[in-house]
PDB file of C-alpha atoms in Angstrom:
ATOM      1  CA  ASN Y   1     149.378  11.431   1.127  1.00  0.00           C
ATOM      2  CA  ALA Y   2     151.700  14.502  -0.181  1.00  0.00           C
ATOM      3  CA  GLY Y   3     150.496  17.291   1.981  1.00  0.00           C
ATOM      4  CA  VAL Y   4     152.519  20.312   0.730  1.00  0.00           C
ATOM      5  CA  THR Y   5     154.903  20.090  -1.973  1.00  0.00           C
ATOM      6  CA  GLN Y   6     157.462  22.568  -2.642  1.00  0.00           C
ATOM      7  CA  THR Y   7     159.528  23.117  -5.588  1.00  0.00           C
ATOM      8  CA  PRO Y   8     162.631  23.243  -6.317  1.00  0.00           C
ATOM      9  CA  LYS Y   9     164.318  22.046  -3.062  1.00  0.00           C
ATOM     10  CA  PHE Y  10     167.694  23.962  -3.774  1.00  0.00           C
ATOM     11  CA  GLN Y  11     168.502  26.623  -5.929  1.00  0.00           C
ATOM     12  CA  VAL Y  12     171.510  28.792  -6.657  1.00  0.00           C
ATOM     13  CA  LEU Y  13     170.927  32.390  -8.569  1.00  0.00           C
ATOM     14  CA  LYS Y  14     173.047  35.130  -9.483  1.00  0.00           C
ATOM     15  CA  THR Y  15     172.207  38.393  -8.014  1.00  0.00           C
ATOM     16  CA  GLY Y  16     169.737  40.094 -10.189  1.00  0.00           C
ATOM     17  CA  GLN Y  17     168.221  36.960 -11.940  1.00  0.00           C
ATOM     18  CA  SER Y  18     164.435  35.969 -11.296  1.00  0.00           C
ATOM     19  CA  MET Y  19     162.818  32.755 -10.521  1.00  0.00           C
ATOM     20  CA  THR Y  20     159.567  31.389  -9.130  1.00  0.00           C
ATOM     21  CA  LEU Y  21     159.107  28.938  -6.048  1.00  0.00           C
ATOM     22  CA  GLN Y  22     155.921  26.753  -6.490  1.00  0.00           C
ATOM     23  CA  CYS Y  23     153.692  25.623  -3.621  1.00  0.00           C
ATOM     24  CA  ALA Y  24     150.454  23.086  -4.007  1.00  0.00           C
ATOM     25  CA  GLN Y  25     148.723  21.535  -1.457  1.00  0.00           C
ATOM     26  CA  ASP Y  26     146.119  18.646  -1.514  1.00  0.00           C
ATOM     27  CA  MET Y  27     144.368  19.100   1.743  1.00  0.00           C
ATOM     28  CA  ASN Y  28     141.673  21.795   0.385  1.00  0.00           C
ATOM     29  CA  HIS Y  29     143.050  24.306   2.758  1.00  0.00           C
ATOM     30  CA  ASN Y  30     141.775  27.844   2.470  1.00  0.00           C
ATOM     31  CA  SER Y  31     144.987  29.733   3.465  1.00  0.00           C
ATOM     32  CA  MET Y  32     148.260  29.434   2.338  1.00  0.00           C
ATOM     33  CA  TYR Y  33     151.488  31.281   3.541  1.00  0.00           C
ATOM     34  CA  TRP Y  34     155.183  31.697   2.559  1.00  0.00           C
ATOM     35  CA  TYR Y  35     157.727  32.335   5.192  1.00  0.00           C
ATOM     36  CA  ARG Y  36     161.549  32.672   5.199  1.00  0.00           C
ATOM     37  CA  GLN Y  37     163.682  31.001   7.919  1.00  0.00           C
ATOM     38  CA  ASP Y  38     166.996  33.159   8.650  1.00  0.00           C
ATOM     39  CA  PRO Y  39     169.396  31.890  11.257  1.00  0.00           C
ATOM     40  CA  GLY Y  40     168.703  33.289  14.652  1.00  0.00           C
ATOM     41  CA  MET Y  41     165.426  34.928  13.100  1.00  0.00           C
ATOM     42  CA  GLY Y  42     163.127  32.361  13.386  1.00  0.00           C
ATOM     43  CA  LEU Y  43     160.341  32.255  10.713  1.00  0.00           C
ATOM     44  CA  ARG Y  44     159.129  35.417   9.310  1.00  0.00           C
ATOM     45  CA  LEU Y  45     155.978  35.721   7.366  1.00  0.00           C
ATOM     46  CA  ILE Y  46     156.421  37.304   3.774  1.00  0.00           C
ATOM     47  CA  TYR Y  47     152.806  36.780   2.252  1.00  0.00           C
ATOM     48  CA  TYR Y  48     149.824  35.061   2.872  1.00  0.00           C
ATOM     49  CA  SER Y  49     146.588  34.256   1.208  1.00  0.00           C
ATOM     50  CA  ALA Y  50     143.618  33.668   3.259  1.00  0.00           C
ATOM     51  CA  SER Y  51     141.357  32.497   0.284  1.00  0.00           C
ATOM     52  CA  GLU Y  52     141.669  31.818  -3.379  1.00  0.00           C
ATOM     53  CA  GLY Y  53     141.995  35.097  -5.154  1.00  0.00           C
ATOM     54  CA  THR Y  54     143.203  36.833  -2.135  1.00  0.00           C
ATOM     55  CA  THR Y  55     146.722  38.150  -0.862  1.00  0.00           C
ATOM     56  CA  ASP Y  56     148.199  40.241   1.816  1.00  0.00           C
ATOM     57  CA  LYS Y  57     151.969  41.526   2.944  1.00  0.00           C
ATOM     58  CA  GLY Y  58     153.424  39.911   6.036  1.00  0.00           C
ATOM     59  CA  GLU Y  59     156.136  41.034   7.656  1.00  0.00           C
ATOM     60  CA  VAL Y  60     158.703  40.938   5.020  1.00  0.00           C
ATOM     61  CA  PRO Y  61     157.114  41.318   1.625  1.00  0.00           C
ATOM     62  CA  ASN Y  62     160.113  43.674  -0.014  1.00  0.00           C
ATOM     63  CA  GLY Y  63     161.302  42.247  -3.057  1.00  0.00           C
ATOM     64  CA  TYR Y  64     158.928  39.375  -3.513  1.00  0.00           C
ATOM     65  CA  ASN Y  65     155.320  38.885  -5.201  1.00  0.00           C
ATOM     66  CA  VAL Y  66     152.909  36.074  -5.015  1.00  0.00           C
ATOM     67  CA  SER Y  67     150.252  34.297  -6.855  1.00  0.00           C
ATOM     68  CA  ARG Y  68     147.390  32.494  -5.425  1.00  0.00           C
ATOM     69  CA  LEU Y  69     146.709  30.626  -8.693  1.00  0.00           C
ATOM     70  CA  ASN Y  70     143.712  28.468  -7.602  1.00  0.00           C
ATOM     71  CA  LYS Y  71     142.910  26.855  -4.223  1.00  0.00           C
ATOM     72  CA  ARG Y  72     145.673  24.079  -4.430  1.00  0.00           C
ATOM     73  CA  GLU Y  73     148.741  26.466  -5.567  1.00  0.00           C
ATOM     74  CA  PHE Y  74     150.638  29.686  -4.056  1.00  0.00           C
ATOM     75  CA  SER Y  75     153.702  30.828  -5.804  1.00  0.00           C
ATOM     76  CA  LEU Y  76     156.385  33.163  -4.547  1.00  0.00           C
ATOM     77  CA  ARG Y  77     158.259  35.223  -7.112  1.00  0.00           C
ATOM     78  CA  LEU Y  78     161.794  36.835  -6.606  1.00  0.00           C
ATOM     79  CA  GLU Y  79     161.780  39.117  -9.346  1.00  0.00           C
ATOM     80  CA  SER Y  80     165.390  40.625  -8.981  1.00  0.00           C
ATOM     81  CA  ALA Y  81     167.356  38.154  -6.553  1.00  0.00           C
ATOM     82  CA  ALA Y  82     169.528  39.781  -4.003  1.00  0.00           C
ATOM     83  CA  PRO Y  83     172.163  38.345  -1.566  1.00  0.00           C
ATOM     84  CA  SER Y  84     169.786  39.362   1.300  1.00  0.00           C
ATOM     85  CA  GLN Y  85     167.023  37.049  -0.199  1.00  0.00           C
ATOM     86  CA  THR Y  86     169.575  33.960   0.406  1.00  0.00           C
ATOM     87  CA  SER Y  87     167.309  32.000   3.001  1.00  0.00           C
ATOM     88  CA  VAL Y  88     165.496  28.595   3.321  1.00  0.00           C
ATOM     89  CA  TYR Y  89     161.883  29.485   2.137  1.00  0.00           C
ATOM     90  CA  PHE Y  90     159.014  27.622   3.434  1.00  0.00           C
ATOM     91  CA  CYS Y  91     155.257  27.183   2.260  1.00  0.00           C
ATOM     92  CA  ALA Y  92     152.317  26.267   4.307  1.00  0.00           C
ATOM     93  CA  SER Y  93     148.774  25.809   4.299  1.00  0.00           C
ATOM     94  CA  SER Y  94     145.782  25.535   6.729  1.00  0.00           C
ATOM     95  CA  GLU Y  95     142.171  25.218   6.929  1.00  0.00           C
ATOM     96  CA  ASP Y  96     141.777  28.818   8.130  1.00  0.00           C
ATOM     97  CA  ARG Y  97     144.051  31.520   9.264  1.00  0.00           C
ATOM     98  CA  ASP Y  98     144.017  30.811  13.020  1.00  0.00           C
ATOM     99  CA  THR Y  99     144.099  27.001  12.798  1.00  0.00           C
ATOM    100  CA  GLU Y 100     147.373  24.832  12.574  1.00  0.00           C
ATOM    101  CA  ALA Y 101     149.442  24.916   9.637  1.00  0.00           C
ATOM    102  CA  PHE Y 102     151.080  22.310   7.851  1.00  0.00           C
ATOM    103  CA  PHE Y 103     154.542  23.173   6.300  1.00  0.00           C
ATOM    104  CA  GLY Y 104     156.516  21.977   3.111  1.00  0.00           C
ATOM    105  CA  GLN Y 105     160.061  20.675   3.061  1.00  0.00           C
ATOM    106  CA  GLY Y 106     161.272  24.094   2.252  1.00  0.00           C
ATOM    107  CA  THR Y 107     163.465  25.613  -0.466  1.00  0.00           C
ATOM    108  CA  ARG Y 108     167.132  26.365  -0.008  1.00  0.00           C
ATOM    109  CA  LEU Y 109     168.143  29.646  -2.041  1.00  0.00           C
ATOM    110  CA  THR Y 110     171.334  30.938  -2.364  1.00  0.00           C
ATOM    111  CA  VAL Y 111     171.999  33.909  -3.851  1.00  0.00           C
ATOM    112  CA  VAL Y 112     175.312  34.669  -5.315  1.00  0.00           C
TER     113      VAL Y 112
ATOM    114  CA  GLY A   1     151.901  43.828  17.831  1.00  0.00           C
ATOM    115  CA  ASP A   2     151.556  40.159  18.699  1.00  0.00           C
ATOM    116  CA  SER A   3     154.967  38.606  19.336  1.00  0.00           C
ATOM    117  CA  VAL A   4     156.270  35.289  20.955  1.00  0.00           C
ATOM    118  CA  THR A   5     159.775  35.101  23.069  1.00  0.00           C
ATOM    119  CA  GLN A   6     161.102  31.729  23.429  1.00  0.00           C
ATOM    120  CA  MET A   7     164.506  31.266  25.639  1.00  0.00           C
ATOM    121  CA  GLU A   8     167.382  31.143  23.423  1.00  0.00           C
ATOM    122  CA  GLY A   9     169.699  27.928  22.973  1.00  0.00           C
ATOM    123  CA  PRO A  10     171.057  25.962  22.704  1.00  0.00           C
ATOM    124  CA  VAL A  11     169.809  23.619  25.112  1.00  0.00           C
ATOM    125  CA  THR A  12     172.209  20.756  25.802  1.00  0.00           C
ATOM    126  CA  LEU A  13     170.889  17.619  27.770  1.00  0.00           C
ATOM    127  CA  SER A  14     171.826  14.236  28.869  1.00  0.00           C
ATOM    128  CA  GLU A  15     169.377  11.234  27.783  1.00  0.00           C
ATOM    129  CA  GLU A  16     166.565  10.981  29.997  1.00  0.00           C
ATOM    130  CA  ALA A  17     167.051  14.510  31.461  1.00  0.00           C
ATOM    131  CA  PHE A  18     163.968  16.861  32.241  1.00  0.00           C
ATOM    132  CA  LEU A  19     163.487  19.642  29.471  1.00  0.00           C
ATOM    133  CA  THR A  20     161.605  22.644  29.891  1.00  0.00           C
ATOM    134  CA  ILE A  21     161.657  25.314  27.083  1.00  0.00           C
ATOM    135  CA  ASN A  22     160.141  28.801  28.187  1.00  0.00           C
ATOM    136  CA  CYS A  23     157.707  30.644  25.900  1.00  0.00           C
ATOM    137  CA  THR A  24     155.755  33.598  26.533  1.00  0.00           C
ATOM    138  CA  TYR A  25     153.398  35.676  24.381  1.00  0.00           C
ATOM    139  CA  THR A  26     151.928  38.781  23.792  1.00  0.00           C
ATOM    140  CA  ALA A  27     148.824  39.119  22.152  1.00  0.00           C
ATOM    141  CA  THR A  28     145.260  41.210  22.236  1.00  0.00           C
ATOM    142  CA  GLY A  29     142.403  38.971  22.399  1.00  0.00           C
ATOM    143  CA  TYR A  30     142.403  35.290  23.168  1.00  0.00           C
ATOM    144  CA  PRO A  31     145.240  33.619  20.824  1.00  0.00           C
ATOM    145  CA  SER A  32     145.816  29.843  19.999  1.00  0.00           C
ATOM    146  CA  LEU A  33     148.946  28.820  20.966  1.00  0.00           C
ATOM    147  CA  PHE A  34     151.180  26.122  19.238  1.00  0.00           C
ATOM    148  CA  TRP A  35     154.709  24.132  19.650  1.00  0.00           C
ATOM    149  CA  TYR A  36     156.273  23.088  16.500  1.00  0.00           C
ATOM    150  CA  VAL A  37     159.291  20.863  15.857  1.00  0.00           C
ATOM    151  CA  GLN A  38     161.743  20.781  13.069  1.00  0.00           C
ATOM    152  CA  TYR A  39     164.114  17.950  12.591  1.00  0.00           C
ATOM    153  CA  PRO A  40     167.413  18.468  10.494  1.00  0.00           C
ATOM    154  CA  GLY A  41     166.673  19.308   6.887  1.00  0.00           C
ATOM    155  CA  GLU A  42     162.854  18.973   7.284  1.00  0.00           C
ATOM    156  CA  GLY A  43     159.944  21.248   7.402  1.00  0.00           C
ATOM    157  CA  LEU A  44     157.949  22.248  10.437  1.00  0.00           C
ATOM    158  CA  GLN A  45     155.769  19.571  12.028  1.00  0.00           C
ATOM    159  CA  LEU A  46     152.913  20.540  14.547  1.00  0.00           C
ATOM    160  CA  LEU A  47     153.968  19.138  17.907  1.00  0.00           C
ATOM    161  CA  LEU A  48     150.700  20.230  20.098  1.00  0.00           C
ATOM    162  CA  LYS A  49     148.700  23.172  20.543  1.00  0.00           C
ATOM    163  CA  ALA A  50     146.178  24.511  22.997  1.00  0.00           C
ATOM    164  CA  THR A  51     143.319  26.884  22.035  1.00  0.00           C
ATOM    165  CA  LYS A  52     142.035  28.347  25.347  1.00  0.00           C
ATOM    166  CA  ALA A  53     143.120  29.387  28.730  1.00  0.00           C
ATOM    167  CA  ASP A  54     144.052  26.439  31.057  1.00  0.00           C
ATOM    168  CA  ASP A  55     144.241  23.895  28.026  1.00  0.00           C
ATOM    169  CA  LYS A  56     146.885  21.318  28.138  1.00  0.00           C
ATOM    170  CA  GLY A  57     148.337  20.164  24.873  1.00  0.00           C
ATOM    171  CA  SER A  58     150.595  16.790  24.624  1.00  0.00           C
ATOM    172  CA  ASN A  59     152.038  14.629  22.109  1.00  0.00           C
ATOM    173  CA  LYS A  60     154.897  12.117  22.233  1.00  0.00           C
ATOM    174  CA  GLY A  61     155.605  12.815  25.923  1.00  0.00           C
ATOM    175  CA  PHE A  62     155.738  16.890  25.294  1.00  0.00           C
ATOM    176  CA  GLU A  63     153.270  18.771  27.462  1.00  0.00           C
ATOM    177  CA  ALA A  64     152.438  22.787  27.646  1.00  0.00           C
ATOM    178  CA  THR A  65     149.872  24.074  29.415  1.00  0.00           C
ATOM    179  CA  TYR A  66     148.246  27.514  28.198  1.00  0.00           C
ATOM    180  CA  ARG A  67     148.658  29.899  31.245  1.00  0.00           C
ATOM    181  CA  LYS A  68     146.836  33.184  30.516  1.00  0.00           C
ATOM    182  CA  GLU A  69     147.610  35.023  34.019  1.00  0.00           C
ATOM    183  CA  THR A  70     151.406  34.392  33.156  1.00  0.00           C
ATOM    184  CA  THR A  71     150.900  34.653  29.249  1.00  0.00           C
ATOM    185  CA  SER A  72     153.125  31.374  28.991  1.00  0.00           C
ATOM    186  CA  PHE A  73     153.020  28.396  27.156  1.00  0.00           C
ATOM    187  CA  HIS A  74     156.323  26.251  28.497  1.00  0.00           C
ATOM    188  CA  LEU A  75     157.326  23.198  26.899  1.00  0.00           C
ATOM    189  CA  GLU A  76     158.227  19.977  29.145  1.00  0.00           C
ATOM    190  CA  LYS A  77     159.104  16.775  29.127  1.00  0.00           C
ATOM    191  CA  GLY A  78     160.003  14.565  31.539  1.00  0.00           C
ATOM    192  CA  SER A  79     162.374  12.352  30.077  1.00  0.00           C
ATOM    193  CA  VAL A  80     164.333  13.287  26.537  1.00  0.00           C
ATOM    194  CA  GLN A  81     165.676  11.083  24.200  1.00  0.00           C
ATOM    195  CA  VAL A  82     168.543  11.374  21.575  1.00  0.00           C
ATOM    196  CA  SER A  83     165.646  11.235  18.689  1.00  0.00           C
ATOM    197  CA  ASP A  84     164.373  14.776  20.449  1.00  0.00           C
ATOM    198  CA  SER A  85     167.327  16.621  18.980  1.00  0.00           C
ATOM    199  CA  ALA A  86     165.671  19.228  16.876  1.00  0.00           C
ATOM    200  CA  VAL A  87     164.693  23.076  17.005  1.00  0.00           C
ATOM    201  CA  TYR A  88     161.547  23.735  18.745  1.00  0.00           C
ATOM    202  CA  PHE A  89     159.384  26.840  17.983  1.00  0.00           C
ATOM    203  CA  CYS A  90     156.575  28.432  19.819  1.00  0.00           C
ATOM    204  CA  ALA A  91     153.826  29.989  17.869  1.00  0.00           C
ATOM    205  CA  LEU A  92     150.663  31.948  18.283  1.00  0.00           C
ATOM    206  CA  SER A  93     147.544  32.767  16.151  1.00  0.00           C
ATOM    207  CA  SER A  94     144.882  35.569  17.277  1.00  0.00           C
ATOM    208  CA  GLY A  95     142.241  37.122  15.383  1.00  0.00           C
ATOM    209  CA  GLY A  96     142.272  35.418  12.353  1.00  0.00           C
ATOM    210  CA  THR A  97     146.100  36.135  11.732  1.00  0.00           C
ATOM    211  CA  ALA A  98     148.857  34.162  10.191  1.00  0.00           C
ATOM    212  CA  LEU A  99     151.097  32.000  12.815  1.00  0.00           C
ATOM    213  CA  ILE A 100     153.607  34.175  14.601  1.00  0.00           C
ATOM    214  CA  PHE A 101     156.542  32.375  15.564  1.00  0.00           C
ATOM    215  CA  GLY A 102     159.348  33.010  18.103  1.00  0.00           C
ATOM    216  CA  LYS A 103     163.078  32.533  17.166  1.00  0.00           C
ATOM    217  CA  GLY A 104     163.519  28.951  17.767  1.00  0.00           C
ATOM    218  CA  THR A 105     165.364  26.802  20.581  1.00  0.00           C
ATOM    219  CA  THR A 106     167.709  24.388  19.433  1.00  0.00           C
ATOM    220  CA  LEU A 107     167.897  21.175  21.521  1.00  0.00           C
ATOM    221  CA  SER A 108     170.661  18.685  21.655  1.00  0.00           C
ATOM    222  CA  VAL A 109     170.665  15.356  23.533  1.00  0.00           C
ATOM    223  CA  SER A 110     173.458  13.013  23.972  1.00  0.00           C
ATOM    224  CA  SER A 111     173.531   9.472  24.978  1.00  0.00           C
TER     225      SER A 111
END
């Protein structure tokens, strides 16, 4: 009964370091998403994947890359972390783009 | 583009008080509307949804009615509990787009 699983839960990076946030879902959903949550800003879409093999930019894609590895997995990569990328990152999945989304527990990332 | 506007918080209530959190939207076409709840330290959970005009979504004593004429989807609960303390997000999806969220409203209920 895992749903959407994100790793890691917490991470501290130094400016300029790189890292990949992992996300996997076991609900056989077609669509997957990465959001970031910042105080007073709500959730903003970074990238999404409507189906396996496709990815599209969201509202705030700069500084990030994504890979839809297969139907289950959707990873988010920071190539050169910046303090402005300090945030809580949520992965989500849905059967299709306009149906309800299921969220992971989040990754709290701090860039110093 | 499509957008969601919800009332700013925090909203502070006593237990058993009536709750309203306002949400209005701008969208082309006919969006589906959602309320999500986020408890401290957790991800978002779907609270309720409505997919067409005049639909009422309900769950755990919360209700919201899709009002096309006023482009609104206000969240209500007749008697809040301390356990309802959380952040509430209004969201929409339209024309195959990913969910678009409001900025969230923090609710704090005291006993």
